[in-house]
Tab-separated table of C-alpha atoms in Angstrom:
chain	number	residue	atom	x	y	z
A	10	MET	CA	-6.079	-6.634	25.765
A	11	PHE	CA	-7.855	-8.207	22.821
A	12	PHE	CA	-7.626	-7.066	18.867
A	13	SER	CA	-9.928	-7.429	16.633
A	14	ILE	CA	-9.302	-8.671	13.092
A	15	GLY	CA	-13.336	-9.033	11.331
A	16	ASP	CA	-14.821	-11.488	13.742
A	17	GLN	CA	-11.383	-12.568	15.168
A	18	GLN	CA	-10.783	-11.479	18.911
A	19	ILE	CA	-6.695	-11.724	19.131
A	20	GLN	CA	-5.426	-11.968	22.843
A	21	VAL	CA	-2.356	-9.317	22.874
A	22	HIS	CA	0.246	-9.917	26.002
A	23	ILE	CA	2.167	-6.908	26.098
A	24	VAL	CA	5.803	-6.757	27.959
A	25	HIS	CA	7.347	-3.526	28.742
A	26	GLN	CA	11.390	-3.682	28.521
A	27	LYS	CA	13.653	-0.874	28.666
A	28	ARG	CA	13.794	-0.851	24.826
A	29	ARG	CA	13.963	2.243	21.921
A	30	SER	CA	11.113	0.107	19.282
A	31	LEU	CA	8.118	-1.801	19.758
A	32	THR	CA	8.521	-5.519	18.184
A	33	ILE	CA	5.066	-7.954	17.159
A	34	GLN	CA	5.241	-11.196	17.205
A	35	VAL	CA	2.714	-13.686	16.127
A	36	LYS	CA	2.262	-16.740	17.725
A	37	ASP	CA	-0.492	-19.662	18.404
A	38	ASP	CA	-2.902	-16.874	17.126
A	39	GLN	CA	-2.473	-14.355	19.845
A	40	LEU	CA	0.389	-11.218	19.951
A	41	PHE	CA	2.829	-10.907	21.493
A	42	VAL	CA	4.510	-7.418	21.932
A	43	LYS	CA	7.561	-5.908	23.591
A	44	ALA	CA	7.014	-2.105	24.080
A	45	PRO	CA	9.310	0.502	25.381
A	46	MET	CA	8.686	0.492	29.675
A	47	SER	CA	7.016	4.340	28.698
A	48	MET	CA	4.450	3.274	25.810
A	49	SER	CA	1.105	3.385	27.012
A	50	GLU	CA	-1.464	0.770	25.631
A	51	ASP	CA	-3.442	3.417	23.606
A	52	THR	CA	-0.609	4.138	21.012
A	53	ILE	CA	0.430	0.239	21.284
A	54	ALA	CA	-3.220	0.041	19.754
A	55	SER	CA	-2.508	2.582	17.412
A	56	PHE	CA	0.282	0.522	15.800
A	57	LEU	CA	-1.589	-2.794	15.752
A	58	ILE	CA	-4.076	-0.763	13.652
A	59	LYS	CA	-1.887	0.411	11.334
A	60	LYS	CA	-0.414	-2.748	11.030
A	61	LYS	CA	-3.506	-4.787	11.173
A	62	ARG	CA	-2.869	-5.993	7.457
A	63	TRP	CA	0.441	-7.508	8.677
A	64	ILE	CA	-0.890	-9.536	11.748
A	65	LYS	CA	-3.648	-10.650	9.602
A	66	ASN	CA	-1.603	-11.950	6.796
A	67	ARG	CA	0.442	-13.173	9.873
A	68	ILE	CA	-2.533	-15.039	11.772
A	69	SER	CA	-3.164	-16.835	8.420
A	70	GLN	CA	0.246	-18.259	7.953
A	71	VAL	CA	1.373	-18.710	11.478
A	72	SER	CA	-1.206	-22.637	11.314
A	73	LEU	CA	0.311	-25.357	8.711
A	74	PRO	CA	-2.559	-27.465	8.204
A	75	GLU	CA	-2.672	-31.058	10.124
A	76	ILE	CA	-1.499	-33.980	7.556
A	77	ASP	CA	-5.119	-36.539	8.429
A	78	ILE	CA	-3.904	-40.107	7.925
A	79	GLU	CA	-6.957	-41.719	9.359
A	80	GLU	CA	-9.347	-41.079	6.176
A	81	GLY	CA	-7.106	-43.476	4.335
A	82	TYR	CA	-4.953	-41.598	2.394
A	83	VAL	CA	-2.664	-38.693	1.834
A	84	PHE	CA	-1.379	-36.359	-0.380
A	85	LEU	CA	2.074	-36.366	-2.281
A	86	PHE	CA	2.880	-33.937	-4.709
A	87	GLY	CA	-0.798	-32.640	-4.452
A	88	ARG	CA	-2.083	-35.538	-5.966
A	89	LYS	CA	-4.099	-38.335	-3.567
A	90	THR	CA	-2.280	-41.558	-2.526
A	91	ASP	CA	-3.915	-44.294	-1.292
A	92	ILE	CA	-2.290	-45.593	2.312
A	93	GLN	CA	-2.796	-49.046	3.890
A	94	GLU	CA	-5.261	-49.302	6.710
A	95	ASN	CA	-3.287	-50.951	8.868
A	96	GLN	CA	-0.073	-48.483	7.497
A	97	ARG	CA	0.330	-45.695	10.609
A	98	LYS	CA	3.023	-43.844	9.871
A	99	VAL	CA	3.981	-42.446	6.392
A	100	ILE	CA	7.478	-42.133	6.142
A	101	LEU	CA	8.552	-39.015	3.791
A	102	ASP	CA	11.566	-39.373	1.927
A	103	PRO	CA	13.394	-35.334	1.916
A	104	THR	CA	15.525	-36.797	-1.437
A	105	TYR	CA	12.947	-35.043	-3.797
A	106	LEU	CA	13.526	-31.679	-1.461
A	107	TYR	CA	16.990	-31.874	-1.687
A	108	GLN	CA	17.326	-32.971	-5.816
A	109	ARG	CA	14.882	-29.584	-6.209
A	110	LEU	CA	17.303	-27.343	-4.281
A	111	THR	CA	20.089	-28.166	-5.691
A	112	PHE	CA	18.380	-27.810	-9.379
A	113	TRP	CA	17.473	-24.332	-8.260
A	114	GLN	CA	21.012	-23.682	-6.277
A	115	ASN	CA	22.526	-23.979	-9.987
A	116	HIS	CA	20.105	-22.428	-11.922
A	117	LEU	CA	20.285	-19.019	-9.359
A	118	ASN	CA	23.737	-19.684	-8.463
A	119	LEU	CA	22.583	-19.585	-4.644
A	120	TYR	CA	24.147	-21.799	-2.847
A	121	PRO	CA	23.228	-21.574	1.692
A	122	LYS	CA	26.030	-22.309	3.793
A	123	LYS	CA	23.740	-24.965	5.620
A	124	VAL	CA	20.387	-27.440	4.130
A	125	ASN	CA	18.238	-28.795	6.817
A	126	VAL	CA	14.904	-30.205	6.228
A	127	LYS	CA	12.238	-31.158	9.125
A	128	LYS	CA	9.031	-31.062	9.913
A	129	MET	CA	7.405	-27.959	11.284
A	130	LYS	CA	4.419	-26.302	11.833
A	131	ARG	CA	4.943	-22.765	11.163
A	132	SER	CA	5.936	-22.032	7.746
A	133	TRP	CA	7.183	-23.638	4.698
A	134	GLY	CA	10.447	-22.267	4.183
A	135	ARG	CA	13.218	-20.671	6.067
A	136	CYS	CA	16.675	-18.743	5.563
A	137	SER	CA	18.942	-17.675	8.549
A	138	SER	CA	20.818	-14.193	8.218
A	139	THR	CA	23.642	-17.205	8.506
A	140	GLY	CA	22.732	-18.903	5.097
A	141	THR	CA	20.808	-21.879	6.273
A	142	VAL	CA	18.067	-22.326	4.863
A	143	THR	CA	15.747	-25.404	6.367
A	144	LEU	CA	12.838	-26.865	4.208
A	145	ASN	CA	9.568	-28.075	5.325
A	146	ILE	CA	9.337	-31.994	4.951
A	147	ARG	CA	6.036	-31.721	4.477
A	148	LEU	CA	5.845	-29.926	1.352
A	149	LEU	CA	6.057	-33.707	-0.225
A	150	HIS	CA	1.920	-33.187	0.234
A	151	TYR	CA	1.852	-30.580	-2.586
A	152	ASP	CA	2.090	-29.921	-5.949
A	153	LYS	CA	5.606	-30.311	-7.304
A	154	ARG	CA	5.600	-26.772	-8.557
A	155	PHE	CA	4.562	-24.890	-5.033
A	156	ILE	CA	7.496	-27.176	-3.649
A	157	ASP	CA	9.885	-25.154	-5.986
A	158	ALA	CA	7.996	-22.055	-5.474
A	159	VAL	CA	8.775	-22.066	-1.617
A	160	ILE	CA	12.524	-23.409	-2.548
A	161	VAL	CA	13.035	-20.235	-4.819
A	162	HIS	CA	11.341	-17.880	-2.582
A	163	GLU	CA	14.300	-19.510	0.275
A	164	LEU	CA	17.278	-19.222	-2.514
A	165	VAL	CA	16.097	-15.496	-3.114
A	166	HIS	CA	16.329	-14.569	0.820
A	167	LEU	CA	20.018	-15.593	0.850
A	168	ASN	CA	20.217	-12.161	-0.769
A	169	HIS	CA	17.345	-10.156	0.227
A	170	LEU	CA	16.501	-11.203	4.018
A	171	ASN	CA	13.584	-9.176	3.838
A	172	HIS	CA	10.207	-9.102	1.914
A	173	SER	CA	10.888	-5.397	0.533
A	174	LYS	CA	10.398	-4.916	-3.456
A	175	SER	CA	13.994	-5.697	-4.721
A	176	PHE	CA	12.858	-9.438	-2.532
A	177	LYS	CA	9.728	-9.503	-4.715
A	178	ASP	CA	11.402	-8.352	-8.031
A	179	ALA	CA	14.786	-10.713	-7.785
A	180	LEU	CA	11.792	-13.907	-6.907
A	181	VAL	CA	9.603	-12.827	-9.896
A	182	GLU	CA	12.711	-12.461	-11.804
A	183	ALA	CA	14.137	-16.205	-10.849
A	184	LEU	CA	10.860	-17.521	-11.411
A	185	SER	CA	7.885	-15.940	-13.604
A	186	GLU	CA	5.319	-18.019	-11.975
A	187	TYR	CA	5.732	-17.905	-8.825
A	188	LYS	CA	2.643	-15.209	-7.845
A	189	VAL	CA	0.687	-18.006	-10.052
A	190	TRP	CA	1.983	-21.342	-8.238
A	191	ILE	CA	1.298	-19.571	-4.624
A	192	LYS	CA	-1.835	-18.354	-4.918
A	193	LEU	CA	-3.042	-21.778	-6.603
A	194	ASN	CA	-1.503	-24.174	-3.757
A	195	ARG	CA	-2.181	-21.073	-0.691
A	196	LEU	CA	-2.773	-23.578	2.441
A	197	ALA	CA	-2.290	-21.237	4.650
């Protein structure tokens, strides 16, 4: 089965299982649907049409741009930084991310149980239901305000584990410029 968003055709993989609800996962520009055993393809297609905007947003977020050092430069904190020809590996120090995280933790009085910084392919940050915040080391390539926006976003998830209206209200209350910073730095 294929699903159309604009001129893009997205392959849909359907797995029927013993379950009551339908779930959608976006991975590698494909849709993975888990559906109840008795659910028809037409019902699934109708559900996908209702969720078209959500799917489109997820597909645009899924792939973060690759950092190419072959051009002789990289972006650090949103600024073009030259690298030497013989320098093939760029080492990113997560200290700045930890400093900003500590600042925002104290400012918002929100403290994760655990913090990780690592290279992630599909997101800028994550907050688990167990209180673990994970930040993408590749944030260091982007503007400092964007980094702060991502950190605040993940910290607010400690109190709101979804993107509900209360989450969005708390986010804007914590960082009034959030929407502007995200729009200016939206890369995925």
